[in-house]
Coordinates of C-alpha atoms in Angstrom, one line a residue:
X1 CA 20.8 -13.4 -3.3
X2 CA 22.5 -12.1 0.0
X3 CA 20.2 -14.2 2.0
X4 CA 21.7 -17.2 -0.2
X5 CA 25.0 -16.6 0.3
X6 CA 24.6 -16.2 4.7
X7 CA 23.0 -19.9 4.4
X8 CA 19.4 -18.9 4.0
X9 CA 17.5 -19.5 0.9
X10 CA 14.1 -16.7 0.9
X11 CA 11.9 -16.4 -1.7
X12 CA 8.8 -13.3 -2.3
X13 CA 6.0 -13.1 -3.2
X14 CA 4.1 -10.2 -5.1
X15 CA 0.1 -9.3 -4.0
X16 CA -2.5 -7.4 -5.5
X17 CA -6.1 -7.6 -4.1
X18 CA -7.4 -8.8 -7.8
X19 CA -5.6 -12.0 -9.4
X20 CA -6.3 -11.5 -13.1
X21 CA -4.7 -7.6 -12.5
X22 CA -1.3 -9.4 -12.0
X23 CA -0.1 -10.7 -14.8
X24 CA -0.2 -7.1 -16.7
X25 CA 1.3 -5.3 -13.4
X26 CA 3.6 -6.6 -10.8
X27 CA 4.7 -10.0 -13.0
X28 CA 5.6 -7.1 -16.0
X29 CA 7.1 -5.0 -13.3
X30 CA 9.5 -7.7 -11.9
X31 CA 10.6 -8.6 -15.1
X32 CA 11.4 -5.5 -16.3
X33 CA 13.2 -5.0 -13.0
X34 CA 15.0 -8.3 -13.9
X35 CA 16.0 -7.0 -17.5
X36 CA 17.2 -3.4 -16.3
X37 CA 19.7 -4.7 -13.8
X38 CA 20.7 -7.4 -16.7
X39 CA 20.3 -10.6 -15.1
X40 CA 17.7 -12.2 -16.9
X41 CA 19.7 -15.2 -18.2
X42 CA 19.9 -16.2 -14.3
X43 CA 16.2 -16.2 -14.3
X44 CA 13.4 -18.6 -16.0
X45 CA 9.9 -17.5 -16.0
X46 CA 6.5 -19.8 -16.2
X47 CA 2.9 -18.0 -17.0
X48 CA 1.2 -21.1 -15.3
X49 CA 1.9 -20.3 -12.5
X50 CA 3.2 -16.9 -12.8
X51 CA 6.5 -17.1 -11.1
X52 CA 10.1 -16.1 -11.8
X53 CA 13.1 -18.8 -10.6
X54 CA 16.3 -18.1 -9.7
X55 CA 18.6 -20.7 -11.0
X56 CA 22.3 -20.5 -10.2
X57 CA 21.3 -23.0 -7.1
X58 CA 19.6 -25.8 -9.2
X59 CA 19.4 -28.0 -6.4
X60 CA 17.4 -25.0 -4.1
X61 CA 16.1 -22.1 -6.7
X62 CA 14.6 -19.1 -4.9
X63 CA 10.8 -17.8 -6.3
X64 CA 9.2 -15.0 -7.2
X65 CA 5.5 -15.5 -6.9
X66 CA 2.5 -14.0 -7.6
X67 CA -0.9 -14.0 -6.0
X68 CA -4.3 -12.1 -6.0
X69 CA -6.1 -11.5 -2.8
X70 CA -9.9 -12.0 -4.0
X71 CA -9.5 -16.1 -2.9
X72 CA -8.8 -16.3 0.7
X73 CA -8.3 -19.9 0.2
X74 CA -5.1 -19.8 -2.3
X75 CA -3.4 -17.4 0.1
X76 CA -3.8 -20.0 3.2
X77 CA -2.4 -22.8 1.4
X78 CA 0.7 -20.8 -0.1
X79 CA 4.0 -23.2 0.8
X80 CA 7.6 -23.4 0.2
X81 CA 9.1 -26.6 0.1
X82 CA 12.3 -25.1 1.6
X83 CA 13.4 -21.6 2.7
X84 CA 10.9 -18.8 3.8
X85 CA 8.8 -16.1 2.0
X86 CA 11.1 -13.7 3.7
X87 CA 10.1 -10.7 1.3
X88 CA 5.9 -9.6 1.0
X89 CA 5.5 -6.8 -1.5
X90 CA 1.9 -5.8 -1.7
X91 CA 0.8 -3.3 -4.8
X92 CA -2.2 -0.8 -5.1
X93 CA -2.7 -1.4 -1.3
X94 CA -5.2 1.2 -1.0
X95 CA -7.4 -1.4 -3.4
X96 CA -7.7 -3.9 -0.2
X97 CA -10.9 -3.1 2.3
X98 CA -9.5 -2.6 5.3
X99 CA -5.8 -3.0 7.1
X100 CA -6.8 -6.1 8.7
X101 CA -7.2 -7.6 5.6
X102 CA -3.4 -7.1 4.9
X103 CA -2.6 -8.3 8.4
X104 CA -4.5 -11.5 8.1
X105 CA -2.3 -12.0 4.1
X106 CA 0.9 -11.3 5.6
X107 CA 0.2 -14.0 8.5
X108 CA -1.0 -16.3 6.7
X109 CA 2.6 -16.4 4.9
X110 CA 4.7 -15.6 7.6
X111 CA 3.3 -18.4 10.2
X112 CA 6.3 -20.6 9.5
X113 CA 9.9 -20.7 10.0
X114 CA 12.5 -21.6 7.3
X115 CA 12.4 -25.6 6.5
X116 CA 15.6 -25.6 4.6
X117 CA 17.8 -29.2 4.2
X118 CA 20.7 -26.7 4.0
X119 CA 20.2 -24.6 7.4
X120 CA 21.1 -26.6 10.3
X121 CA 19.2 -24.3 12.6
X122 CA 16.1 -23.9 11.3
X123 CA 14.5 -22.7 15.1
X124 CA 16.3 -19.4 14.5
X125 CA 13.5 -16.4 14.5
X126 CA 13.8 -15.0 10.3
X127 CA 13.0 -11.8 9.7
X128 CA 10.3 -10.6 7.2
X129 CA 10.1 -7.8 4.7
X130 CA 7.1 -6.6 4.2
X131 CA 6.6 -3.7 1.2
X132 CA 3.1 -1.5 0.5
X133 CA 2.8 0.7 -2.1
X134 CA 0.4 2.4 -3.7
X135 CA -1.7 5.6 -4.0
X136 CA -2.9 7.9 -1.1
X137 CA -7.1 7.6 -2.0
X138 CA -8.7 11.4 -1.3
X139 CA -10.8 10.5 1.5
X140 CA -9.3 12.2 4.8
X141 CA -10.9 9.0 6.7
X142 CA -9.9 6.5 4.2
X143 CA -8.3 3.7 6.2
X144 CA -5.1 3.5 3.7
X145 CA -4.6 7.1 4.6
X146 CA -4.4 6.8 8.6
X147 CA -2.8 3.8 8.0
X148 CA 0.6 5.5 6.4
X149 CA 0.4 8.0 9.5
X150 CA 0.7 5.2 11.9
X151 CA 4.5 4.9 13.1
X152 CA 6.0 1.6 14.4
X153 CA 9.6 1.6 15.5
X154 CA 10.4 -1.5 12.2
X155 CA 8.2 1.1 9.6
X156 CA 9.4 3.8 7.4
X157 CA 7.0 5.4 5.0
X158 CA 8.2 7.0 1.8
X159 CA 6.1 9.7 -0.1
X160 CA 7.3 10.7 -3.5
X161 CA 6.0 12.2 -6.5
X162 CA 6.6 12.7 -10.2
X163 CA 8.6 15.9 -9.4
X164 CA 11.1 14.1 -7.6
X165 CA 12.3 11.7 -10.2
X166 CA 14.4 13.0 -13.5
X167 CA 12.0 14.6 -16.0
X168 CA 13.2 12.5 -18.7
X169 CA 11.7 9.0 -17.3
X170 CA 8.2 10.5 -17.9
X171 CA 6.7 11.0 -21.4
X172 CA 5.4 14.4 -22.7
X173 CA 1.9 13.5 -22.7
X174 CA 1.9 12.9 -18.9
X175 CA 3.5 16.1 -18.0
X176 CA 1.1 17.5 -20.5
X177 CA -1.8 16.3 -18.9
X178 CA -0.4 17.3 -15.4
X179 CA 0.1 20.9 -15.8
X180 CA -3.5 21.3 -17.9
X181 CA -4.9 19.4 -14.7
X182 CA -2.9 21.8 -12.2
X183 CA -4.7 24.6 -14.1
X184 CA -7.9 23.7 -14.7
X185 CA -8.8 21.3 -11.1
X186 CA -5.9 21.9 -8.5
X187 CA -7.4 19.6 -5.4
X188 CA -7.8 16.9 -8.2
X189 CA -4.2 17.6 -9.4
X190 CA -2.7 17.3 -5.6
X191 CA -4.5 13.8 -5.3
X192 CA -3.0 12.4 -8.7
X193 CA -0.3 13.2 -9.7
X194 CA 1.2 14.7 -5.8
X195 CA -0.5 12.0 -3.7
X196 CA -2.0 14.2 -1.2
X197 CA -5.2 13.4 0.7
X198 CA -7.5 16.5 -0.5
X199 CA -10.9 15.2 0.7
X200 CA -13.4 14.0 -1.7
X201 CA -15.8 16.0 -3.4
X202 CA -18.4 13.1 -3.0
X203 CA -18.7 14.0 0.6
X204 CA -21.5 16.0 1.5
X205 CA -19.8 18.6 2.9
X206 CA -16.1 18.3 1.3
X207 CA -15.5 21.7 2.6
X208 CA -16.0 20.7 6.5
X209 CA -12.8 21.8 8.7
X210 CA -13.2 20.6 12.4
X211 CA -11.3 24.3 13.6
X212 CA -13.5 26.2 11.5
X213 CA -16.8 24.7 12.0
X214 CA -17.2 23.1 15.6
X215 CA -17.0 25.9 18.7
X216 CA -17.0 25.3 22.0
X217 CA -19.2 27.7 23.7
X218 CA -17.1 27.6 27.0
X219 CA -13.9 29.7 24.4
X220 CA -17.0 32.9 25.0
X221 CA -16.2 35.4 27.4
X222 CA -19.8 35.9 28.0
X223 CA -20.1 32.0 29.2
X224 CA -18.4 32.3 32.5
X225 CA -21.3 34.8 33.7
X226 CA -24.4 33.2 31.9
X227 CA -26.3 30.2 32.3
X228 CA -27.4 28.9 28.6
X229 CA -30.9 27.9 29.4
X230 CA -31.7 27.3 25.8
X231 CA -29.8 26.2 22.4
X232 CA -31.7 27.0 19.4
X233 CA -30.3 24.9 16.2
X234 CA -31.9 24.3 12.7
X235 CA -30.7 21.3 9.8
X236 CA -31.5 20.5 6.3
X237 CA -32.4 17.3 5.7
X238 CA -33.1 17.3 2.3
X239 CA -34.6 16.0 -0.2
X240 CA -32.7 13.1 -1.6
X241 CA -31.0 9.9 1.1
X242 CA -27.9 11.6 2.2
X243 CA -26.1 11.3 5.4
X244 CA -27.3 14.7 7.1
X245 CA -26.8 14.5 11.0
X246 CA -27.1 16.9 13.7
X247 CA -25.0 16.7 17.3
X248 CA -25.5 18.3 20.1
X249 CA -23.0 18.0 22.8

């Protein structure tokens, strides 16, 4: 709405990697947005296609739209008749295979400029806003988890938790069911309901620690006046495929 009122007419739209996980998520989230900040008689809703339209400018209505991420081929083709998709809000990011993936969504909608009857000077560089949220996966290596630690001068990243919001917005059964979890699984408890990145206990070795278990043999004080002429070393396959591997550097 404040982009509307400088001259420029944006629109957003809302992606989740699955389509048919929309319609029960992000489309229910906007509306109840929508509702709580009681505007809804300035907005008109359609299932087919799932969109919300901002009508106070009949002549150029801004969009809310909603796609899934599973068919390459709808994202490519994704158009505006006027304006620019100027906001990008992408949910349950960590549900999306790699970052590139979300690189190659977001540039597929922000390759064009406005094209706007109402802006005269439709050459002028836009800017883009581009939201990802979603749930820290418990995987140290997982890429959604080194992706939140990278910092670009145009990024913040927010953390939060269900500590950090009033008590009253959450039911009694989910604060239930986080305190019997804090007790009875705390590394499962941090990665739930805290969002911290625990490792997995599907690893083979979830209790690995780089400072603990790698040595260099050069930190001895007995290295400086011996030559090591032989490294004896031992490893357990196993019995079962698993990923067992052995370096010696």
């Amino acid at each position: 709405i404040a982009d509307r009122l400088k001259g420029f007419t944006t629109h957003a739209t809302c992606l989740r990697m699955v389509a048919n996980t929309l319609r029960g998520s992000v489309f229910e989230q906007i509306e109840w947005a929508i509702n709580t900040l009681k505007v809804g008689h300035l907005w008109k809703k359609t299932l087919n296609p799932l969109q919300f339209i901002y009508m106070p400018k009949s002549k150029y209505p801004q969009y809310i739209r909603f796609y899934g991420c599973d068919d390459p081929t709808k994202i490519k083709s994704i158009k505006f008749s006027y304006g620019y998709p100027k906001w990008l809000w992408f949910e349950e990011t960590q549900e999306f295979k790699t970052a590139s993936d979300l690189v190659s969504v977001a540039l597929s909608i922000m390759r064009k400029n406005a094209d706007d009857e109402e802006e005269e000077n439709t050459s002028e560089e836009l800017p883009f806003v581009i939201f990802r949220t979603g749930n820290p996966k418990s995987e140290l290596n997982h890429w959604w988890n080194i992706e939140r630690k990278y910092q670009r001068e145009d990024r913040i990243t927010h953390h939060s938790d269900y500590t950090m919001i009033p008590q009253h917005w959450l039911t009694k059964a989910f604060l239930d069911e986080a305190e019997d979890m804090k007790k009875r699984n705390f590394k499962e408890y941090q990665n739930v309901f805290l969002g911290l990145v625990v490792g997995s206990d599907g690893l083979c070795y979830p209790m690995f620690d780089v400072n603990k278990h790698v040595v260099d043999i050069r930190d001895f004080k007995w290295y400086a006046n011996e030559k090591v002429t032989q490294i004896v070393c031992g490893s357990d396959g196993g019995t079962i495929i698993d990923a067992t591997t052995l370096n010696i550097l």
